[in-house]
């Protein structure tokens, strides 16, 4: 949730939609609780029979974020929740259980003693523990927060340990986040919906402390109610009246009953200020004519005329149109004074609402948002490292938890393993590595566009056929008249396609589930076994620069040949075809006139000449030859 009301709608105009390469090579902090809660619900809605949806979602999302998008994720786990959040937790439980919110405990003591919340927390804690175990097998760094997970994500982003944080809680900005990714869709052209604090500051003029003040007025996870009568728009208008440095001090003054808009020795108390309805507006506008609306009165205009209408008598004075607004100095001054009085009345009204609240502002909430010690470790942020995944242990874990086949798990792990392999080759080109201890780099097949982002289709060759386990690939299927086949491994199923259809075939053997990555392909024949994967272009160029340069040269030669072939075809299309033209085809204008001229016979009986009588010497100018031919 974060800040109450429609706070995200207020920030929506400043969202940026980034492509798949936005996080490539960058570190990103992930609020694990956000993934467990939101995406488990989505998987259950789409696949009701999913065995453990939180593990399935975390597995595929991590592979997609690490391999397809090239990011370095850091997962953050919630610590002990703040006592201020107990009432919000109880409200979420009541809504999720379909219970009446009228039964919601009104005090913090009742909320902490509420028994239905405890079983749900115990179940959620078990989910998080299983997710942390899965992430450790995948080699991902996991940090535990002292309190809220989004608070530690924001701290890591603010201190420069990560470049962005993924969470749907808007109070991440209040904890100090600079870049928040609210929405992450793997299978689309622009998967990231990003919010940058710099864009919000330039658009709305809001900074961190001003957002904290808005949370105090509107409400948040730590104070569900806020101040009555305050929504996001009203709170935004109020906090924009003060600078970031003194906004919280002004809220303290208003909470004590001090009116903050008058500086001096005799500062009035809010309760002593007159009510907006009893304040009289001073008369600052001079009298105006009721007929034309200009300065002066009707009697004077009858005698001397109107200077603005430029007439001598009222008979020709222009009658003011509907909606007439006078632009004289007295009217402008009156309008400014009226707007000023309206703003003062509104300020007095909202200040009285704030002063009516007890214990406002809550100092504990302010300290919680402005704290920079959110890590459950006194030694500070540890060194972030990404280790190689323990594939065999991971296979045993997911086989037990998800009831997946080992071949299915190894197959889905290949994109992550190939990304790690390419990064190792880019950092240590002198060393020799094997992909999954079985495959070596063979060649680059082509450039593949996926969701608007280009990738290399890389071909890997199996080093020794005897080292390949029977579980890592399914049984080979041979097609009639073909030696090579594309075998797509999919657990219990296998699909076969010929090499000729390799580039244009889209495989959809079963319904794709949420965020499931693309399935690697295998080329298998009697002699060799090859693997096809989609890899990032920049990563392949860094890992294998010679092969990438050779492929780029071949691509340039192919493009040059293609352009030459197209130019020849365009020239051939303008040439007149030789030989008899088939019937029913329209003749060109030259052939049409030649056929008509030839119908006249020998000598000029009908005044026509034979085409043979016309001297069409090439020495003649072109316009002369045209006249001789068509005259």
Coordinates of C-alpha atoms in Angstrom, one line a residue:
X1 CA 0.0 0.0 0.0
X2 CA 2.4 2.7 1.2
X3 CA 0.9 6.2 1.3
X4 CA -2.9 6.2 1.5
X5 CA -5.4 7.5 -1.0
X6 CA -4.6 7.5 -4.7
X7 CA -0.9 8.4 -4.3
X8 CA 0.2 6.3 -7.2
X9 CA -2.4 8.1 -9.4
X10 CA -0.8 11.4 -8.4
X11 CA 2.6 10.1 -9.6
X12 CA 1.3 8.4 -12.8
X13 CA 1.9 11.3 -15.2
X14 CA 5.7 11.1 -14.3
X15 CA 6.0 7.3 -15.0
X16 CA 8.5 6.1 -17.6
X17 CA 8.1 2.9 -19.6
X18 CA 11.5 1.4 -20.2
X19 CA 12.5 -1.5 -22.5
X20 CA 14.0 -4.9 -21.7
X21 CA 17.5 -3.6 -21.7
X22 CA 16.9 -0.9 -19.0
X23 CA 18.4 -3.0 -16.2
X24 CA 21.1 -4.8 -18.2
X25 CA 24.3 -4.7 -16.1
X26 CA 22.6 -2.9 -13.2
X27 CA 21.9 -3.9 -9.7
X28 CA 18.3 -3.9 -8.5
X29 CA 16.8 -4.5 -5.0
X30 CA 13.7 -6.7 -5.0
X31 CA 11.1 -6.5 -2.2
X32 CA 10.6 -10.3 -1.8
X33 CA 7.3 -9.9 0.1
X34 CA 5.9 -7.9 -2.8
X35 CA 6.6 -10.8 -5.2
X36 CA 5.3 -13.5 -2.8
X37 CA 2.0 -11.8 -2.1
X38 CA 1.1 -10.3 -5.5
X39 CA 2.3 -12.9 -7.9
X40 CA 1.1 -15.9 -5.9
X41 CA -2.4 -14.5 -6.2
X42 CA -1.9 -14.0 -10.0
X43 CA -0.6 -17.5 -10.5
X44 CA -3.5 -19.0 -8.5
X45 CA -6.0 -17.0 -10.6
X46 CA -4.4 -18.2 -13.9
X47 CA -3.4 -21.7 -12.8
X48 CA -5.6 -22.8 -9.9
X49 CA -3.9 -26.2 -9.7
X50 CA -0.4 -24.7 -9.1
X51 CA 1.2 -26.7 -6.3
X52 CA 3.4 -24.0 -4.7
X53 CA 2.8 -20.8 -6.7
X54 CA 5.2 -18.6 -4.7
X55 CA 8.2 -20.8 -5.5
X56 CA 7.2 -21.2 -9.2
X57 CA 6.8 -17.4 -9.6
X58 CA 10.1 -16.7 -7.8
X59 CA 12.0 -19.3 -9.9
X60 CA 10.9 -18.0 -13.3
X61 CA 11.0 -14.3 -12.4
X62 CA 14.5 -14.6 -11.1
X63 CA 15.6 -16.4 -14.2
X64 CA 14.0 -13.8 -16.4
X65 CA 15.4 -10.9 -14.5
X66 CA 18.9 -12.4 -14.4
X67 CA 19.2 -13.9 -17.8
X68 CA 16.7 -12.3 -20.2
X69 CA 17.0 -8.7 -18.8
X70 CA 20.6 -9.0 -17.6
X71 CA 20.1 -7.5 -14.2
X72 CA 21.8 -8.4 -10.9
X73 CA 19.0 -8.8 -8.4
X74 CA 19.4 -8.4 -4.6
X75 CA 16.5 -9.8 -2.6
X76 CA 15.4 -8.1 0.6
X77 CA 13.4 -10.0 3.3
X78 CA 11.1 -8.2 5.8
X79 CA 12.2 -8.2 9.4
X80 CA 10.1 -7.7 12.5
X81 CA 7.2 -5.4 11.6
X82 CA 6.7 -2.1 13.3
X83 CA 4.1 -2.0 16.1
X84 CA 2.6 1.0 14.2
X85 CA 1.7 -1.4 11.4
X86 CA -0.3 -3.8 13.5
X87 CA -3.6 -2.1 12.7
X88 CA -2.9 -2.1 8.9
X89 CA -2.0 -5.8 9.1
X90 CA -5.2 -6.6 10.8
X91 CA -7.2 -4.6 8.2
X92 CA -5.5 -6.5 5.4
X93 CA -6.4 -9.8 7.0
X94 CA -10.0 -8.8 7.5
X95 CA -10.3 -7.7 3.8
X96 CA -8.6 -10.9 2.6
X97 CA -10.8 -13.1 4.7
X98 CA -14.0 -11.4 3.6
X99 CA -14.8 -10.3 7.2
X100 CA -16.6 -7.2 8.2
X101 CA -14.3 -4.3 8.7
X102 CA -16.5 -3.1 11.5
X103 CA -15.0 -5.8 13.7
X104 CA -11.5 -4.4 13.1
X105 CA -9.8 -3.6 16.4
X106 CA -9.6 0.1 17.0
X107 CA -6.5 0.2 19.3
X108 CA -3.0 -1.1 18.8
X109 CA -3.3 -3.3 21.8
X110 CA -6.4 -5.0 20.5
X111 CA -4.8 -5.4 17.0
X112 CA -1.7 -7.1 18.5
X113 CA -3.9 -9.4 20.6
X114 CA -6.1 -10.3 17.6
X115 CA -5.7 -14.1 17.1
X116 CA -6.7 -14.5 13.4
X117 CA -3.6 -12.6 12.3
X118 CA -1.1 -15.0 13.8
X119 CA -1.8 -18.1 11.6
X120 CA -1.7 -16.0 8.5
X121 CA 1.7 -14.6 9.5
X122 CA 3.0 -18.0 10.3
X123 CA 2.0 -19.3 6.8
X124 CA 3.5 -16.2 5.2
X125 CA 6.8 -16.7 7.2
X126 CA 7.0 -20.3 5.9
X127 CA 6.5 -19.1 2.3
X128 CA 9.3 -16.6 2.7
X129 CA 11.6 -19.2 4.3
X130 CA 11.1 -21.5 1.3
X131 CA 11.8 -18.6 -1.1
X132 CA 15.0 -17.7 0.7
X133 CA 16.1 -21.4 0.4
X134 CA 15.4 -21.3 -3.3
X135 CA 17.3 -18.1 -3.8
X136 CA 20.4 -19.5 -2.0
X137 CA 20.4 -22.5 -4.4
X138 CA 20.2 -20.0 -7.3
X139 CA 23.2 -18.1 -5.9
X140 CA 21.3 -14.8 -5.4
X141 CA 22.3 -12.5 -2.5
X142 CA 19.6 -12.2 0.2
X143 CA 19.5 -9.4 2.8
X144 CA 17.3 -9.2 5.9
X145 CA 15.8 -5.9 6.9
X146 CA 15.4 -4.7 10.4
X147 CA 11.8 -3.7 9.7
X148 CA 10.1 -3.1 6.4
X149 CA 11.6 -4.6 3.3
X150 CA 11.0 -1.6 1.1
X151 CA 12.8 0.6 3.6
X152 CA 16.0 -1.4 3.1
X153 CA 15.5 -1.4 -0.7
X154 CA 15.2 2.4 -0.6
X155 CA 18.3 2.7 1.6
X156 CA 20.4 0.5 -0.8
X157 CA 19.2 2.7 -3.7
X158 CA 19.9 5.9 -1.8
X159 CA 23.4 4.9 -0.8
X160 CA 24.3 3.7 -4.3
X161 CA 24.5 0.0 -3.6
X162 CA 21.8 -0.7 -6.2
X163 CA 20.5 1.3 -9.2
X164 CA 16.7 0.8 -8.6
X165 CA 14.3 -1.1 -6.4
X166 CA 11.3 -3.2 -7.3
X167 CA 8.3 -2.7 -5.1
X168 CA 4.7 -1.6 -5.2
X169 CA 4.8 0.3 -1.9
X170 CA 4.8 4.0 -2.6
X171 CA 6.4 4.8 0.8
X172 CA 9.7 3.6 -0.7
X173 CA 10.2 7.3 -1.8
X174 CA 9.6 8.3 1.8
X175 CA 12.4 5.9 2.9
X176 CA 14.8 7.6 0.4
X177 CA 14.4 5.7 -2.9
X178 CA 15.5 7.4 -6.0
X179 CA 14.2 5.0 -8.7
X180 CA 11.2 2.7 -8.1
X181 CA 10.0 0.1 -10.5
X182 CA 6.3 -0.5 -9.7
X183 CA 5.4 -2.8 -12.5
X184 CA 7.5 -5.6 -14.1
X185 CA 6.1 -7.5 -17.1
X186 CA 8.5 -9.9 -18.6
X187 CA 6.8 -10.7 -21.9
X188 CA 6.2 -7.3 -23.4
X189 CA 8.1 -4.6 -25.3
X190 CA 8.3 -2.2 -22.4
X191 CA 8.3 -4.4 -19.3
X192 CA 9.3 -1.7 -16.7
X193 CA 7.1 1.1 -15.3
X194 CA 9.6 3.3 -13.5
X195 CA 9.3 6.4 -11.3
X196 CA 12.3 8.6 -10.8
X197 CA 12.5 11.0 -7.8
X198 CA 14.1 13.6 -10.0
X199 CA 11.0 13.6 -12.4
X200 CA 8.7 13.9 -9.4
X201 CA 10.6 16.8 -7.9
X202 CA 10.6 18.7 -11.2
X203 CA 6.9 18.0 -11.9
X204 CA 5.2 18.3 -8.5
X205 CA 8.0 20.0 -6.5
X206 CA 7.9 17.2 -3.9
X207 CA 10.9 16.0 -2.0
X208 CA 11.3 13.3 0.6
X209 CA 10.2 15.3 3.7
X210 CA 7.3 16.8 1.9
X211 CA 6.2 13.2 1.0
X212 CA 6.5 12.3 4.6
X213 CA 4.2 15.2 5.5
X214 CA 1.7 14.0 2.9
X215 CA 1.7 10.5 4.4
X216 CA 1.0 12.1 7.8
X217 CA -2.0 14.0 6.4
X218 CA -3.4 11.3 4.0
X219 CA -2.6 8.2 6.0
X220 CA -0.2 5.3 5.4
X221 CA 0.5 1.7 6.5
X222 CA 1.4 3.1 9.9
X223 CA -1.6 5.4 10.3
X224 CA -4.6 4.2 8.3
X225 CA -6.8 7.2 9.0
X226 CA -4.6 10.3 8.7
X227 CA -6.3 13.7 9.1
X228 CA -10.0 13.7 8.2
X229 CA -10.8 15.7 5.1
X230 CA -7.3 15.3 3.5
X231 CA -6.9 13.5 0.2
X232 CA -3.8 13.4 -2.1
X233 CA -4.8 16.6 -3.9
X234 CA -5.5 18.7 -0.7
X235 CA -2.4 17.4 1.0
X236 CA -0.3 18.2 -2.1
X237 CA -1.6 21.7 -2.2
X238 CA -0.9 22.2 1.5
X239 CA 2.7 20.8 1.5
X240 CA 3.6 22.9 -1.6
X241 CA 3.2 26.0 0.6
X242 CA 6.4 25.1 2.5
X243 CA 9.9 24.2 1.7
X244 CA 11.3 20.8 2.5
X245 CA 13.5 22.1 5.2
X246 CA 10.7 23.5 7.4
X247 CA 7.7 21.5 6.4
X248 CA 7.9 19.2 9.4
X249 CA 8.6 22.1 11.8
X250 CA 5.5 23.8 10.5
X251 CA 3.4 20.7 11.1
X252 CA 4.7 20.7 14.7
X253 CA 3.6 24.3 15.1
X254 CA 0.2 23.6 13.7
X255 CA -0.2 20.6 16.0
X256 CA 0.5 22.9 18.9
X257 CA -2.1 25.4 17.7
X258 CA 0.2 28.0 16.2
X259 CA -0.9 29.6 12.9
X260 CA 2.2 29.2 10.6
X261 CA 1.4 31.8 7.9
X262 CA 2.1 34.9 10.0
X263 CA 5.6 35.6 11.2
X264 CA 6.4 38.0 14.1
X265 CA 6.1 38.3 17.8
X266 CA 2.3 38.3 18.2
X267 CA 1.6 35.1 16.3
X268 CA -2.1 34.3 16.7
X269 CA -3.4 31.0 17.9
X270 CA -5.5 29.0 15.4
X271 CA -8.5 28.9 17.7
X272 CA -8.4 32.7 18.0
X273 CA -8.7 33.2 14.2
X274 CA -12.1 34.2 12.9
X275 CA -14.1 31.7 11.0
X276 CA -14.0 32.1 7.2
X277 CA -17.7 32.7 7.0
X278 CA -17.6 35.6 9.5
X279 CA -14.8 37.5 7.8
X280 CA -15.9 40.5 5.7
X281 CA -14.3 41.4 2.4
X282 CA -13.2 45.1 2.3
X283 CA -14.5 47.2 -0.6
X284 CA -11.7 47.8 -3.0
X285 CA -13.6 48.1 -6.3
X286 CA -14.8 51.5 -7.6
X287 CA -18.4 52.0 -8.8
X288 CA -19.1 50.8 -12.4
X289 CA -21.8 51.6 -14.9
X290 CA -24.7 49.1 -14.9
X291 CA -25.1 49.5 -18.7
X292 CA -21.7 49.1 -20.2
X293 CA -19.8 47.8 -17.1
X294 CA -17.0 50.3 -17.3
X295 CA -15.7 52.5 -14.4
X296 CA -18.1 55.3 -13.4
X297 CA -21.8 55.4 -12.9
X298 CA -24.8 55.5 -15.2
X299 CA -25.8 59.1 -14.3
X300 CA -22.3 60.5 -15.2
X301 CA -22.3 58.5 -18.4
X302 CA -25.7 60.1 -19.4
X303 CA -24.2 63.6 -18.9
X304 CA -20.6 63.2 -20.0
X305 CA -20.5 59.9 -21.8
X306 CA -18.2 56.9 -21.2
X307 CA -14.5 57.3 -21.9
X308 CA -14.1 53.6 -22.5
X309 CA -17.0 53.4 -25.0
X310 CA -15.8 56.7 -26.7
X311 CA -19.3 58.2 -27.1
X312 CA -21.0 61.4 -26.0
X313 CA -24.3 60.1 -24.7
X314 CA -25.7 57.0 -23.1
X315 CA -27.8 56.3 -26.2
X316 CA -24.8 55.1 -28.0
X317 CA -23.0 53.5 -25.0
X318 CA -22.2 49.8 -25.7
X319 CA -24.2 47.4 -23.6
X320 CA -21.9 44.9 -21.8
X321 CA -22.1 41.3 -23.2
X322 CA -22.8 38.2 -21.2
X323 CA -19.8 37.2 -19.1
X324 CA -18.2 40.6 -19.3
X325 CA -15.0 41.1 -17.2
X326 CA -13.7 44.5 -16.6
X327 CA -9.9 45.0 -16.9
X328 CA -9.6 48.2 -15.0
X329 CA -7.0 48.5 -12.2
X330 CA -9.6 48.6 -9.5
X331 CA -11.2 45.4 -10.7
X332 CA -7.8 43.6 -11.0
X333 CA -7.0 44.6 -7.5
X334 CA -10.4 43.4 -6.2
X335 CA -10.0 40.0 -7.9
X336 CA -6.5 39.6 -6.4
X337 CA -7.7 40.5 -3.0
X338 CA -10.6 38.1 -3.3
X339 CA -8.3 35.3 -4.4
X340 CA -6.0 36.1 -1.5
X341 CA -8.9 36.0 1.0
X342 CA -10.1 32.7 -0.4
X343 CA -6.6 31.2 0.1
X344 CA -6.4 32.5 3.6
X345 CA -9.8 31.1 4.4
X346 CA -8.7 27.7 3.0
X347 CA -5.4 27.8 5.0
X348 CA -7.3 28.6 8.2
X349 CA -9.8 25.8 7.5
X350 CA -7.1 23.1 7.0
X351 CA -5.0 24.3 9.9
X352 CA -8.0 23.9 12.2
X353 CA -8.5 20.4 10.9
X354 CA -4.9 19.5 11.6
X355 CA -4.9 21.2 15.1
X356 CA -8.0 19.1 16.0
X357 CA -5.9 15.9 15.8
X358 CA -4.3 14.6 18.9
X359 CA -0.6 13.7 18.9
X360 CA 0.0 15.2 15.5
X361 CA 2.4 14.8 13.9
X362 CA 3.4 11.3 15.1
X363 CA 7.1 11.5 15.9
X364 CA 7.6 7.7 15.7
X365 CA 6.3 7.7 12.1
X366 CA 8.6 10.5 11.1
X367 CA 11.7 8.8 12.7
X368 CA 10.7 5.5 10.9
X369 CA 10.6 7.2 7.5
X370 CA 13.8 9.2 7.9
X371 CA 15.9 6.4 9.5
X372 CA 18.9 5.2 7.5
X373 CA 19.5 2.1 9.6
X374 CA 17.2 -0.5 8.1
X375 CA 19.6 -3.4 7.8
X376 CA 19.5 -6.2 10.4
X377 CA 23.3 -6.1 10.7
X378 CA 25.4 -3.8 12.8
X379 CA 28.4 -4.1 10.4
X380 CA 26.6 -2.3 7.5
X381 CA 25.8 -3.6 4.0
X382 CA 27.9 -6.7 3.2
X383 CA 29.7 -7.3 -0.1
X384 CA 27.1 -8.2 -2.7
X385 CA 28.1 -11.3 -4.6
X386 CA 26.3 -13.5 -7.1
X387 CA 27.4 -17.2 -7.0
X388 CA 26.9 -20.0 -9.4
X389 CA 23.7 -21.9 -8.9
X390 CA 23.9 -25.4 -7.3
X391 CA 22.0 -27.2 -10.1
X392 CA 21.8 -30.7 -8.6
X393 CA 20.6 -29.5 -5.2
X394 CA 18.1 -27.2 -7.0
X395 CA 16.8 -30.1 -9.1
X396 CA 16.2 -32.1 -5.9
X397 CA 14.5 -29.2 -4.2
X398 CA 12.1 -28.3 -7.0
X399 CA 11.4 -31.9 -7.8
X400 CA 10.2 -32.4 -4.2
X401 CA 8.4 -29.0 -3.9
X402 CA 6.9 -28.6 -7.4
X403 CA 6.9 -32.3 -8.6
X404 CA 8.7 -31.2 -11.7
X405 CA 10.8 -33.6 -13.9
X406 CA 14.6 -33.1 -13.6
X407 CA 14.9 -32.6 -17.4
X408 CA 12.3 -29.8 -17.2
X409 CA 14.3 -28.0 -14.4
X410 CA 17.7 -28.3 -16.1
X411 CA 16.2 -27.1 -19.4
X412 CA 14.7 -24.0 -17.7
X413 CA 18.1 -23.3 -16.0
X414 CA 20.0 -23.2 -19.3
X415 CA 19.4 -19.4 -20.0
X416 CA 20.8 -18.5 -16.6
X417 CA 23.8 -20.8 -17.0
X418 CA 24.6 -19.5 -20.5
X419 CA 24.5 -15.9 -19.1
X420 CA 26.9 -16.8 -16.3
X421 CA 29.1 -18.5 -18.9
X422 CA 29.3 -15.5 -21.1
X423 CA 30.0 -13.2 -18.2
X424 CA 32.9 -15.4 -17.1
X425 CA 34.3 -15.5 -20.7
X426 CA 34.1 -11.7 -20.9
X427 CA 35.9 -11.2 -17.6
X428 CA 38.5 -14.0 -18.1
X429 CA 38.9 -14.7 -21.9
X430 CA 42.2 -16.7 -21.3
X431 CA 40.4 -19.4 -19.3
X432 CA 38.4 -22.1 -21.0
X433 CA 34.9 -22.8 -19.7
X434 CA 32.2 -25.2 -20.6
X435 CA 28.5 -24.4 -20.6
X436 CA 26.9 -26.7 -18.1
X437 CA 30.2 -28.7 -18.3
X438 CA 29.0 -30.0 -21.7
X439 CA 28.8 -27.4 -24.4
X440 CA 31.2 -25.0 -26.0
X441 CA 30.6 -21.9 -28.1
X442 CA 30.1 -22.8 -31.8
X443 CA 28.7 -19.8 -33.8
X444 CA 26.2 -17.0 -34.1
X445 CA 23.2 -18.1 -36.2
X446 CA 21.3 -14.9 -36.7
X447 CA 19.8 -11.8 -35.0
X448 CA 16.5 -12.4 -33.3
X449 CA 14.0 -9.7 -32.4
X450 CA 12.0 -10.5 -29.2
X451 CA 9.6 -8.0 -27.8
X452 CA 11.3 -5.2 -29.8
X453 CA 14.8 -6.0 -28.4
X454 CA 17.5 -7.7 -30.5
X455 CA 19.3 -10.9 -29.4
X456 CA 21.8 -13.2 -30.9
X457 CA 20.7 -16.8 -31.6
X458 CA 23.8 -18.6 -30.4
X459 CA 24.7 -22.1 -31.3
X460 CA 26.5 -24.3 -28.8
X461 CA 28.2 -27.6 -29.6
X462 CA 28.4 -30.5 -27.1
X463 CA 32.0 -31.2 -26.3
X464 CA 31.8 -34.9 -25.6
X465 CA 28.7 -36.9 -26.3
X466 CA 29.3 -39.3 -23.4
X467 CA 29.2 -36.6 -20.8
X468 CA 25.6 -35.7 -21.5
X469 CA 23.2 -37.1 -19.0
X470 CA 20.1 -38.9 -20.2
X471 CA 18.1 -36.6 -17.9
X472 CA 19.3 -33.4 -19.7
X473 CA 17.5 -34.1 -22.9
X474 CA 14.6 -36.2 -24.1
X475 CA 14.7 -39.1 -26.5
X476 CA 15.7 -38.2 -30.1
X477 CA 13.0 -38.3 -32.7
X478 CA 13.8 -38.8 -36.3
X479 CA 11.7 -37.4 -39.2
X480 CA 11.4 -39.1 -42.6
X481 CA 14.0 -37.9 -45.1
X482 CA 15.7 -35.5 -42.6
X483 CA 19.0 -36.0 -40.8
X484 CA 18.9 -33.0 -38.5
X485 CA 15.9 -32.1 -36.3
X486 CA 15.0 -29.4 -33.8
X487 CA 13.9 -31.0 -30.6
X488 CA 12.1 -28.8 -28.0
X489 CA 12.3 -30.3 -24.5
X490 CA 9.2 -29.7 -22.4
X491 CA 9.2 -32.2 -19.6
X492 CA 7.2 -35.1 -20.8
X493 CA 6.6 -33.8 -24.3
X494 CA 8.9 -33.3 -27.3
X495 CA 8.2 -31.5 -30.6
X496 CA 10.1 -32.0 -33.8
X497 CA 10.7 -29.5 -36.6
X498 CA 13.0 -29.6 -39.6
X499 CA 16.0 -27.4 -40.1
X500 CA 14.3 -25.5 -43.0
X501 CA 11.6 -24.3 -40.7
X502 CA 13.9 -23.4 -37.8
X503 CA 13.9 -19.6 -38.2
X504 CA 10.2 -19.1 -38.9
X505 CA 8.5 -21.7 -36.6
X506 CA 6.9 -20.4 -33.4
X507 CA 6.5 -23.2 -30.9
X508 CA 3.5 -23.3 -28.7
X509 CA 3.1 -26.9 -27.5
X510 CA 1.4 -26.0 -24.3
X511 CA -0.1 -22.9 -22.7
X512 CA 2.6 -20.6 -21.4
X513 CA 2.3 -19.8 -17.7
X514 CA 3.2 -16.5 -16.1
X515 CA 6.7 -15.3 -16.8
X516 CA 8.0 -18.6 -18.1
X517 CA 11.1 -18.1 -20.1
X518 CA 11.7 -19.1 -23.7
X519 CA 12.5 -22.8 -24.1
X520 CA 16.1 -23.5 -25.5
X521 CA 16.2 -25.6 -28.6
X522 CA 18.4 -28.6 -29.3
X523 CA 19.8 -29.7 -32.8
X524 CA 20.6 -33.4 -32.6
X525 CA 21.8 -35.8 -35.3
X526 CA 23.9 -39.0 -35.5
X527 CA 27.2 -37.1 -35.3
X528 CA 26.9 -33.9 -33.1
X529 CA 24.5 -32.3 -30.7
X530 CA 23.9 -28.5 -30.7
X531 CA 22.1 -26.2 -28.4
X532 CA 20.3 -22.9 -29.5
X533 CA 19.8 -20.1 -27.0
X534 CA 19.0 -16.4 -27.1
X535 CA 21.8 -14.2 -25.8
X536 CA 22.4 -10.5 -25.3
X537 CA 24.3 -8.9 -28.2
X538 CA 26.7 -6.8 -26.0
X539 CA 27.5 -9.8 -23.8
X540 CA 28.4 -12.1 -26.7
X541 CA 30.5 -9.3 -28.3
X542 CA 32.5 -9.0 -25.0
X543 CA 32.9 -12.8 -24.5
X544 CA 33.7 -13.7 -28.1
X545 CA 34.8 -10.6 -30.0
X546 CA 36.4 -12.5 -33.0
X547 CA 33.4 -14.6 -33.7
X548 CA 31.0 -11.6 -33.3
X549 CA 33.1 -9.5 -35.7
X550 CA 33.1 -12.4 -38.2
X551 CA 29.3 -12.6 -37.9
X552 CA 28.9 -8.9 -38.4
X553 CA 31.1 -9.0 -41.5
X554 CA 29.0 -11.8 -42.9
X555 CA 25.9 -9.8 -42.2
X556 CA 27.2 -6.8 -44.0
X557 CA 28.1 -8.9 -47.0
X558 CA 24.7 -10.4 -47.1
X559 CA 23.1 -7.0 -46.9
X560 CA 25.3 -5.7 -49.7
X561 CA 24.3 -8.7 -51.9
X562 CA 20.7 -8.2 -51.1
X563 CA 20.8 -4.5 -52.0
X564 CA 22.5 -5.4 -55.3
X565 CA 20.0 -8.1 -56.1
X566 CA 17.1 -5.7 -55.4
X567 CA 18.6 -3.0 -57.6
X568 CA 18.9 -5.4 -60.5
X569 CA 15.3 -6.5 -60.1
X570 CA 14.2 -2.9 -60.1
X571 CA 16.0 -2.2 -63.3
X572 CA 14.7 -5.3 -64.9
X573 CA 11.1 -4.3 -64.1
X574 CA 11.5 -1.2 -66.3
X575 CA 12.8 -3.0 -69.4
X576 CA 10.4 -4.0 -72.2
X577 CA 10.1 -7.8 -72.3
X578 CA 11.2 -9.5 -75.5
X579 CA 9.1 -12.0 -77.5
X580 CA 5.4 -12.1 -78.2
X581 CA 3.3 -10.7 -75.4
X582 CA 0.6 -13.0 -74.1
X583 CA -3.0 -12.2 -74.9
X584 CA -5.0 -10.1 -72.5
X585 CA -2.0 -8.0 -71.4
X586 CA -2.2 -4.3 -72.0
X587 CA 0.4 -3.0 -74.5
X588 CA 2.7 -0.1 -73.9
X589 CA 2.0 3.2 -75.6
X590 CA 4.8 2.6 -78.2
X591 CA 3.6 -0.9 -79.1
X592 CA 0.0 0.3 -79.3
X593 CA 0.8 3.1 -81.9
X594 CA 3.1 0.7 -83.8
X595 CA 0.3 -1.8 -84.1
X596 CA -2.2 0.9 -85.3
X597 CA 0.2 2.2 -87.9
X598 CA 0.8 -1.2 -89.3
X599 CA -2.9 -1.7 -90.1
X600 CA -2.8 0.9 -93.0
X601 CA -1.3 -1.4 -95.8
X602 CA 1.5 -0.6 -98.3
X603 CA 1.4 2.9 -99.8
X604 CA -0.4 5.8 -98.3
X605 CA -4.0 4.9 -99.5
X606 CA -5.5 6.2 -96.3
X607 CA -2.8 8.7 -95.6
X608 CA -0.9 6.3 -93.4
X609 CA 2.8 5.5 -93.7
X610 CA 4.5 2.3 -92.9
X611 CA 6.8 2.1 -90.0
X612 CA 9.5 1.0 -92.4
X613 CA 9.2 4.2 -94.4
X614 CA 10.3 6.2 -91.4
X615 CA 14.0 6.7 -90.9
X616 CA 14.6 6.1 -87.3
X617 CA 18.4 6.7 -87.4
X618 CA 20.0 6.9 -84.0
X619 CA 21.9 9.9 -85.1
X620 CA 18.6 12.0 -85.1
X621 CA 17.7 13.7 -81.9
X622 CA 15.2 12.0 -79.6
X623 CA 12.4 14.5 -80.1
X624 CA 12.7 14.2 -83.9
X625 CA 12.6 10.4 -83.8
X626 CA 9.5 10.6 -81.5
X627 CA 7.7 12.9 -84.0
X628 CA 8.6 10.6 -87.0
X629 CA 7.3 7.6 -85.1
X630 CA 4.0 9.0 -83.8
X631 CA 3.1 11.6 -86.4

